[in-house]
């Protein structure tokens, strides 16, 4: 069996999502990694070091500079014949790319896989994470997105994969890149942070959201997350959203502040190791999943928590 992983990277650094995908693929067969981009030899060199990788396929061309799904999908299709499995992480990038590849190959993808039973049998969440479904796919080729938090990180060193250049494919002129707006943040990245401080509609305003959560996140070296209601109300940017239609996180510590705990929010954070919830409503559903529950007004509880942390030397 052979597996093709579509790598993800930011600027000059391979994403950890790719290491999680490699770890999942190790259960399936020999692993090749595709790096598509422009001037990405450095990324290929990083991928080459990953333990357990056979080959790095390098598609280096100006057409792939923005790694648009529309451009990369035909490239993956061209390579697909040699592989039994094609895998991407269930990130914004992977969720955008893989369904396009699946449609072009006329295959049904299995999304957000959390466990691999055998080469055709996979477990993934359904109903916003309220049930786990085991599916057996009889197709000759399996296309999977994997949930990164469900698979360990593969070793990023020790490998000696060969790098092979692959021919580029004409890019369909259906869409074009205009601009990329990135949120600048001094905090760790949400999906890989060990601690996440997350705020909901209970914060009441964008000013209060920033005034209460930023110092707490700074003190704990935490990423900041948000409920969809907080994002919709303009308290936080869209890419802070945790949940069914946002990011899935599983940090060591998740602090939910002024978040009710709707199932769509829980779908994105309930696998966190320790969950702390601060809410003034003792019946809020977030308390059903919380390890530590504080029924209190967040406007007094958060500054008090910060004071206590500072007193402890944080
Ligand atoms: P609310 O439900 O309004 O809760 C606010 C909480 O703050 C309450 O529990 C209240 O008691 C508490 N509070 C208020 N004031 C204070 C105070 N002073 N001190 C302490 N506590 C206080 N939601 C997501 O989060 N992520 C998703 O990805 C997502 N995807 C969705 C997809 C679909 C298809 C649908 C239909 C919904 C989705 N939602 C998602 C929305 C979800 O259903 C909820 O509406 C949302 O999570 C509620 O956000 P919230 O908890 O911040 O707001």
CSV table of C-alpha atoms and ligand atoms in Angstrom, one decimal:
chain,number,residue,atom,x,y,z
A,1,UNK,CA,0.0,0.0,0.0
A,2,UNK,CA,1.2,3.5,-0.7
A,3,UNK,CA,0.1,6.8,0.7
A,4,UNK,CA,0.4,10.3,-0.7
A,5,UNK,CA,0.2,13.1,1.9
A,6,UNK,CA,-0.4,16.7,0.8
A,7,UNK,CA,1.9,18.8,3.0
A,8,UNK,CA,1.0,22.1,4.6
A,9,UNK,CA,3.4,24.9,5.5
A,10,UNK,CA,3.5,28.5,6.5
A,11,UNK,CA,6.2,30.8,5.0
A,12,UNK,CA,9.4,28.7,5.5
A,13,UNK,CA,8.1,26.1,8.0
A,14,UNK,CA,6.4,22.8,7.6
A,15,UNK,CA,3.2,22.7,9.6
A,16,UNK,CA,2.8,20.2,12.5
A,17,UNK,CA,-0.5,19.2,10.7
A,18,UNK,CA,1.7,17.3,8.2
A,19,UNK,CA,3.5,15.5,11.0
A,20,UNK,CA,0.1,14.3,12.4
A,21,UNK,CA,-0.9,13.2,8.9
A,22,UNK,CA,2.4,11.2,8.6
A,23,UNK,CA,1.7,9.5,11.9
A,24,UNK,CA,-1.8,8.5,10.7
A,25,UNK,CA,-0.4,7.3,7.4
A,26,UNK,CA,2.1,5.0,9.1
A,27,UNK,CA,-0.7,2.7,9.8
A,28,UNK,CA,-1.4,2.3,6.1
A,29,UNK,CA,1.7,1.9,4.0
A,30,UNK,CA,4.7,3.6,2.4
A,31,UNK,CA,4.5,7.3,2.6
A,32,UNK,CA,5.3,10.0,0.0
A,33,UNK,CA,4.7,13.7,0.7
A,34,UNK,CA,3.8,16.3,-1.9
A,35,UNK,CA,5.1,19.8,-1.5
A,36,UNK,CA,3.5,22.2,-3.9
A,37,UNK,CA,4.6,25.8,-3.9
A,38,UNK,CA,7.1,28.3,-5.3
A,39,UNK,CA,10.7,28.4,-3.9
A,40,UNK,CA,9.9,25.7,-1.5
A,41,UNK,CA,13.1,23.7,-1.6
A,42,UNK,CA,13.6,24.5,2.2
A,43,UNK,CA,10.2,23.0,3.0
A,44,UNK,CA,11.1,19.9,1.0
A,45,UNK,CA,14.3,19.6,2.9
A,46,UNK,CA,12.3,19.6,6.2
A,47,UNK,CA,9.9,17.0,4.8
A,48,UNK,CA,12.8,14.8,3.8
A,49,UNK,CA,13.8,14.6,7.5
A,50,UNK,CA,10.5,13.2,8.7
A,51,UNK,CA,11.0,9.7,10.0
A,52,UNK,CA,9.2,7.1,7.9
A,53,UNK,CA,8.8,9.0,4.7
A,54,UNK,CA,9.9,7.3,1.5
A,55,UNK,CA,9.9,10.1,-1.0
A,56,UNK,CA,9.2,13.9,-1.2
A,57,UNK,CA,7.5,15.0,-4.4
A,58,UNK,CA,8.4,18.6,-5.2
A,59,UNK,CA,6.1,20.7,-7.4
A,60,UNK,CA,7.9,24.0,-7.5
A,61,UNK,CA,6.4,26.6,-9.8
A,62,UNK,CA,5.0,30.1,-9.7
A,63,UNK,CA,1.5,28.6,-10.3
A,64,UNK,CA,1.6,27.1,-6.8
A,65,UNK,CA,3.0,30.2,-5.1
A,66,UNK,CA,-0.3,30.7,-3.2
A,67,UNK,CA,-1.1,27.0,-2.8
A,68,UNK,CA,-4.6,27.5,-4.0
A,69,UNK,CA,-6.8,24.4,-3.8
A,70,UNK,CA,-7.9,25.1,-7.4
A,71,UNK,CA,-4.3,24.8,-8.6
A,72,UNK,CA,-3.1,22.0,-6.4
A,73,UNK,CA,-6.1,19.6,-7.0
A,74,UNK,CA,-5.3,18.8,-10.6
A,75,UNK,CA,-1.7,18.2,-9.6
A,76,UNK,CA,-2.8,15.7,-7.0
A,77,UNK,CA,-5.1,14.0,-9.5
A,78,UNK,CA,-2.2,13.6,-11.9
A,79,UNK,CA,-0.2,11.8,-9.1
A,80,UNK,CA,-3.1,9.8,-7.8
A,81,UNK,CA,-2.7,6.7,-10.0
A,82,UNK,CA,0.3,5.5,-7.9
A,83,UNK,CA,-1.4,5.7,-4.6
A,84,UNK,CA,-4.0,3.7,-2.6
A,85,UNK,CA,-4.6,6.5,-0.1
A,86,UNK,CA,-4.4,10.3,-0.4
A,87,UNK,CA,-4.4,12.1,2.9
A,88,UNK,CA,-4.6,15.7,4.0
A,89,UNK,CA,-5.0,17.1,7.5
A,90,UNK,CA,-8.6,18.3,8.3
A,91,UNK,CA,-7.5,21.9,8.4
A,92,UNK,CA,-8.9,24.8,6.4
A,93,UNK,CA,-6.4,23.9,3.7
A,94,UNK,CA,-7.1,20.2,3.6
A,95,UNK,CA,-10.9,20.6,3.9
A,96,UNK,CA,-10.7,23.0,0.9
A,97,UNK,CA,-8.5,20.7,-1.2
A,98,UNK,CA,-9.4,17.1,-0.7
A,99,UNK,CA,-13.1,17.3,-1.7
A,100,UNK,CA,-12.0,18.9,-5.0
A,101,UNK,CA,-9.6,16.0,-5.6
A,102,UNK,CA,-12.3,13.5,-4.7
A,103,UNK,CA,-14.7,15.1,-7.1
A,104,UNK,CA,-12.2,15.0,-9.9
A,105,UNK,CA,-11.4,11.4,-9.2
A,106,UNK,CA,-15.1,10.5,-8.7
A,107,UNK,CA,-14.4,9.1,-5.2
A,108,UNK,CA,-16.2,9.7,-1.9
A,109,UNK,CA,-13.8,11.1,0.7
A,110,UNK,CA,-13.9,10.2,4.4
A,111,UNK,CA,-13.6,13.4,6.4
A,112,UNK,CA,-12.1,14.1,9.8
A,113,UNK,CA,-10.9,10.6,10.5
A,114,UNK,CA,-10.0,10.0,14.2
A,115,UNK,CA,-9.0,6.3,13.9
A,116,UNK,CA,-7.9,3.9,11.3
A,117,UNK,CA,-9.1,0.4,11.8
A,118,UNK,CA,-7.6,-1.1,8.5
A,119,UNK,CA,-6.8,0.1,5.0
A,120,UNK,CA,-10.5,0.5,4.2
A,121,UNK,CA,-12.2,1.1,7.6
A,122,UNK,CA,-12.1,4.4,9.3
A,123,UNK,CA,-13.8,6.1,12.3
A,124,UNK,CA,-15.0,9.7,12.1
A,125,UNK,CA,-17.3,11.9,14.1
A,126,UNK,CA,-20.8,12.7,12.9
A,127,UNK,CA,-23.7,14.9,14.3
A,128,UNK,CA,-21.3,17.6,15.4
A,129,UNK,CA,-19.1,15.1,17.3
A,130,UNK,CA,-22.0,13.5,19.2
A,131,UNK,CA,-21.4,10.1,17.7
A,132,UNK,CA,-18.6,8.2,16.1
A,133,UNK,CA,-19.3,6.4,12.9
A,134,UNK,CA,-17.2,3.5,11.6
A,135,UNK,CA,-17.2,3.4,7.8
A,136,UNK,CA,-15.9,0.8,5.4
A,137,UNK,CA,-15.0,2.2,2.0
A,138,UNK,CA,-14.9,-0.4,-0.8
A,139,UNK,CA,-13.4,2.1,-3.3
A,140,UNK,CA,-10.0,1.3,-4.9
A,141,UNK,CA,-8.6,4.6,-3.7
A,142,UNK,CA,-9.2,6.1,-0.3
A,143,UNK,CA,-9.2,9.9,0.2
A,144,UNK,CA,-9.1,11.0,3.8
A,145,UNK,CA,-8.8,14.1,5.9
A,146,UNK,CA,-7.5,13.3,9.3
A,147,UNK,CA,-8.2,15.1,12.6
A,148,UNK,CA,-4.8,16.2,13.7
A,149,UNK,CA,-5.6,16.0,17.4
A,150,UNK,CA,-6.4,12.3,17.1
A,151,UNK,CA,-2.9,11.3,15.9
A,152,UNK,CA,0.5,11.8,17.5
A,153,UNK,CA,3.2,13.9,15.9
A,154,UNK,CA,5.6,11.9,13.7
A,155,UNK,CA,9.3,12.4,14.4
A,156,UNK,CA,10.5,15.4,12.4
A,157,UNK,CA,14.1,14.2,12.3
A,158,UNK,CA,15.9,11.0,11.4
A,159,UNK,CA,14.4,10.4,8.0
A,160,UNK,CA,16.3,10.4,4.7
A,161,UNK,CA,13.7,10.6,2.0
A,162,UNK,CA,14.7,11.2,-1.6
A,163,UNK,CA,13.4,14.4,-3.2
A,164,UNK,CA,11.9,14.0,-6.6
A,165,UNK,CA,10.6,16.9,-8.8
A,166,UNK,CA,7.3,16.3,-10.4
A,167,UNK,CA,5.8,17.8,-13.6
A,168,UNK,CA,3.4,20.7,-13.0
A,169,UNK,CA,-0.1,20.6,-14.4
A,170,UNK,CA,-1.9,23.5,-16.2
A,171,UNK,CA,-3.9,25.5,-13.7
A,172,UNK,CA,-7.6,26.0,-14.6
A,173,UNK,CA,-8.3,29.7,-15.1
A,174,UNK,CA,-11.5,29.6,-13.0
A,175,UNK,CA,-10.2,31.6,-10.1
A,176,UNK,CA,-7.2,33.8,-9.2
A,177,UNK,CA,-5.5,35.0,-6.1
A,178,UNK,CA,-6.1,38.6,-5.1
A,179,UNK,CA,-4.9,39.1,-1.6
A,180,UNK,CA,-4.3,37.2,1.7
A,181,UNK,CA,-5.2,38.9,5.0
A,182,UNK,CA,-3.5,37.3,7.9
A,183,UNK,CA,-4.4,38.0,11.6
A,184,UNK,CA,-1.3,39.1,13.4
A,185,UNK,CA,-1.1,37.6,16.9
A,186,UNK,CA,1.6,37.5,19.6
A,187,UNK,CA,-0.1,34.4,20.9
A,188,UNK,CA,0.6,30.8,20.0
A,189,UNK,CA,-1.3,29.2,17.1
A,190,UNK,CA,-4.8,28.0,18.2
A,191,UNK,CA,-4.7,24.4,17.0
A,192,UNK,CA,-1.3,23.6,18.4
A,193,UNK,CA,-1.2,25.7,21.6
A,194,UNK,CA,-1.0,23.8,24.9
A,195,UNK,CA,-3.3,26.3,26.6
A,196,UNK,CA,-6.3,28.0,25.0
A,197,UNK,CA,-8.3,30.8,26.6
A,198,UNK,CA,-11.6,31.1,24.9
A,199,UNK,CA,-14.3,33.7,25.1
A,200,UNK,CA,-18.0,33.8,24.3
A,201,UNK,CA,-20.9,36.2,24.0
A,202,UNK,CA,-20.8,36.6,27.8
A,203,UNK,CA,-17.8,39.0,27.3
A,204,UNK,CA,-20.3,41.5,26.1
A,205,UNK,CA,-18.1,43.6,23.7
A,206,UNK,CA,-14.9,43.5,21.6
A,207,UNK,CA,-13.2,45.8,24.1
A,208,UNK,CA,-14.1,43.6,27.1
A,209,UNK,CA,-13.0,40.5,25.2
A,210,UNK,CA,-9.6,42.0,24.5
A,211,UNK,CA,-9.2,43.6,27.9
A,212,UNK,CA,-10.0,40.4,29.9
A,213,UNK,CA,-8.6,37.7,27.6
A,214,UNK,CA,-5.3,39.2,26.3
A,215,UNK,CA,-3.6,39.5,29.7
A,216,UNK,CA,-4.8,36.1,30.8
A,217,UNK,CA,-3.5,34.6,27.5
A,218,UNK,CA,-0.2,36.5,27.9
A,219,UNK,CA,0.2,35.2,31.4
A,220,UNK,CA,-0.5,31.6,30.5
A,221,UNK,CA,1.3,31.7,27.1
A,222,UNK,CA,-2.1,30.7,25.7
A,223,UNK,CA,-3.8,31.0,22.3
A,224,UNK,CA,-7.1,32.9,22.2
A,225,UNK,CA,-10.2,31.1,20.9
A,226,UNK,CA,-13.8,32.2,20.7
A,227,UNK,CA,-17.4,30.9,20.3
A,228,UNK,CA,-19.2,31.5,17.1
A,229,UNK,CA,-21.5,34.0,18.8
A,230,UNK,CA,-18.5,36.0,19.9
A,231,UNK,CA,-17.1,36.0,16.4
A,232,UNK,CA,-20.5,36.9,14.8
A,233,UNK,CA,-20.8,39.8,17.3
A,234,UNK,CA,-17.4,41.1,16.1
A,235,UNK,CA,-15.6,40.5,19.5
A,236,UNK,CA,-13.0,38.3,17.8
A,237,UNK,CA,-11.7,37.5,14.3
A,238,UNK,CA,-13.2,34.6,12.4
A,239,UNK,CA,-10.1,32.4,12.6
A,240,UNK,CA,-10.4,32.4,16.4
A,241,UNK,CA,-13.6,30.3,16.2
A,242,UNK,CA,-13.6,27.0,17.9
A,243,UNK,CA,-16.2,24.4,17.1
A,244,UNK,CA,-18.0,22.4,14.4
A,245,UNK,CA,-17.6,25.2,11.8
A,246,UNK,CA,-14.4,26.5,13.3
A,247,UNK,CA,-11.2,24.9,14.5
A,248,UNK,CA,-10.9,21.7,16.5
A,249,UNK,CA,-8.5,21.9,19.4
A,250,UNK,CA,-7.4,19.5,22.1
A,251,UNK,CA,-5.0,21.5,24.3
A,252,UNK,CA,-3.7,20.5,27.8
A,253,UNK,CA,-5.9,23.2,29.3
A,254,UNK,CA,-9.0,24.9,27.8
A,255,UNK,CA,-10.5,27.8,29.7
A,256,UNK,CA,-14.0,28.7,28.5
A,257,UNK,CA,-15.1,32.1,29.6
A,258,UNK,CA,-18.7,33.3,29.1
A,259,UNK,CA,-19.4,30.4,26.8
A,260,UNK,CA,-22.7,28.5,27.2
A,261,UNK,CA,-21.4,25.2,25.7
A,262,UNK,CA,-23.6,24.6,22.7
A,263,UNK,CA,-23.0,21.2,21.1
A,264,UNK,CA,-21.4,23.0,18.1
A,265,UNK,CA,-18.9,24.6,20.4
A,266,UNK,CA,-18.2,21.4,22.3
A,267,UNK,CA,-17.5,19.6,19.0
A,268,UNK,CA,-14.3,21.7,18.7
A,269,UNK,CA,-12.9,21.5,22.3
A,270,UNK,CA,-14.3,18.6,24.3
A,271,UNK,CA,-11.2,16.4,23.8
A,272,UNK,CA,-9.2,19.0,25.7
A,273,UNK,CA,-7.3,17.3,28.6
A,274,UNK,CA,-8.5,19.8,31.3
A,275,UNK,CA,-11.5,22.1,30.8
A,276,UNK,CA,-12.1,25.1,33.1
A,277,UNK,CA,-15.4,27.0,32.6
A,278,UNK,CA,-16.4,30.3,34.1
A,279,UNK,CA,-20.1,31.1,33.7
A,280,UNK,CA,-22.6,33.0,35.8
A,281,UNK,CA,-25.3,30.4,35.0
A,282,UNK,CA,-24.9,27.3,37.1
A,283,UNK,CA,-27.0,25.3,34.5
A,284,UNK,CA,-24.9,26.2,31.5
A,285,UNK,CA,-24.2,23.1,29.5
A,286,UNK,CA,-20.4,23.8,29.4
A,287,UNK,CA,-20.3,22.7,33.0
A,288,UNK,CA,-21.3,19.1,31.9
A,289,UNK,CA,-17.9,18.8,30.2
A,290,UNK,CA,-15.9,21.0,32.6
A,291,UNK,CA,-13.3,19.5,35.0
A,292,UNK,CA,-13.3,22.7,37.0
A,293,UNK,CA,-16.4,24.9,37.1
A,294,UNK,CA,-16.6,28.4,38.5
A,295,UNK,CA,-20.1,29.9,38.7
A,296,UNK,CA,-19.3,33.6,38.8
A,297,UNK,CA,-19.4,36.9,36.9
A,298,UNK,CA,-16.5,36.8,34.5
A,299,UNK,CA,-15.9,40.5,35.0
A,300,UNK,CA,-14.7,39.9,38.5
A,301,UNK,CA,-13.6,36.3,38.2
A,302,UNK,CA,-11.1,36.8,35.3
A,303,UNK,CA,-9.2,39.7,37.0
A,304,UNK,CA,-9.1,37.7,40.2
A,305,UNK,CA,-7.7,34.7,38.4
A,306,UNK,CA,-5.1,36.9,36.8
A,307,UNK,CA,-4.1,38.3,40.2
A,308,UNK,CA,-3.8,34.8,41.7
A,309,UNK,CA,-1.7,33.7,38.8
A,310,UNK,CA,0.6,36.7,39.2
A,311,UNK,CA,0.9,36.0,42.9
A,312,UNK,CA,2.0,32.5,42.0
A,313,UNK,CA,4.8,34.1,39.9
A,314,UNK,CA,3.3,33.6,36.4
B,1,LIG,P1,-24.4,32.1,24.4
B,1,LIG,O1,-25.0,30.8,24.1
B,1,LIG,O2,-25.2,33.4,24.2
B,1,LIG,O3,-23.8,32.0,25.8
B,1,LIG,C1,-23.2,33.1,26.5
B,1,LIG,C2,-22.9,32.6,27.9
B,1,LIG,O4,-22.2,33.6,28.6
B,1,LIG,C3,-24.1,32.1,28.7
B,1,LIG,O5,-24.0,30.8,29.2
B,1,LIG,C4,-24.2,33.1,29.9
B,1,LIG,O6,-24.6,32.5,31.1
B,1,LIG,C5,-22.7,33.5,30.0
B,1,LIG,N1,-22.5,34.9,30.5
B,1,LIG,C6,-23.1,36.0,30.2
B,1,LIG,N2,-22.7,37.0,30.9
B,1,LIG,C7,-21.8,36.5,31.8
B,1,LIG,C8,-21.0,37.1,32.8
B,1,LIG,N3,-21.0,38.4,33.1
B,1,LIG,N4,-20.2,36.3,33.5
B,1,LIG,C9,-20.2,34.9,33.3
B,1,LIG,N5,-20.9,34.3,32.3
B,1,LIG,C10,-21.7,35.1,31.6
B,1,LIG,N6,-20.7,27.8,17.9
B,1,LIG,C11,-19.4,27.7,18.2
B,1,LIG,O7,-19.0,28.2,19.2
B,1,LIG,N7,-18.6,27.2,17.2
B,1,LIG,C12,-19.0,26.7,16.1
B,1,LIG,O8,-18.2,26.2,15.3
B,1,LIG,C13,-20.4,26.7,15.8
B,1,LIG,N8,-20.9,26.1,14.7
B,1,LIG,C14,-22.2,26.1,14.4
B,1,LIG,C15,-22.7,25.5,13.3
B,1,LIG,C16,-24.1,25.4,13.1
B,1,LIG,C17,-24.6,24.7,11.9
B,1,LIG,C18,-25.0,26.1,14.0
B,1,LIG,C19,-26.5,26.0,13.8
B,1,LIG,C20,-24.5,26.7,15.1
B,1,LIG,C21,-23.1,26.8,15.4
B,1,LIG,N9,-22.6,27.4,16.5
B,1,LIG,C22,-21.2,27.3,16.7
B,1,LIG,C23,-23.4,28.3,17.4
B,1,LIG,C24,-23.8,27.6,18.6
B,1,LIG,O9,-25.0,26.9,18.4
B,1,LIG,C25,-24.1,28.7,19.7
B,1,LIG,O10,-25.0,29.6,19.3
B,1,LIG,C26,-22.8,29.4,20.2
B,1,LIG,O11,-21.8,28.5,20.5
B,1,LIG,C27,-23.1,30.2,21.4
B,1,LIG,O12,-22.0,31.0,21.7
B,1,LIG,P2,-21.8,31.5,23.2
B,1,LIG,O13,-21.7,30.3,24.2
B,1,LIG,O14,-20.7,32.5,23.2
B,1,LIG,O15,-23.1,32.4,23.4
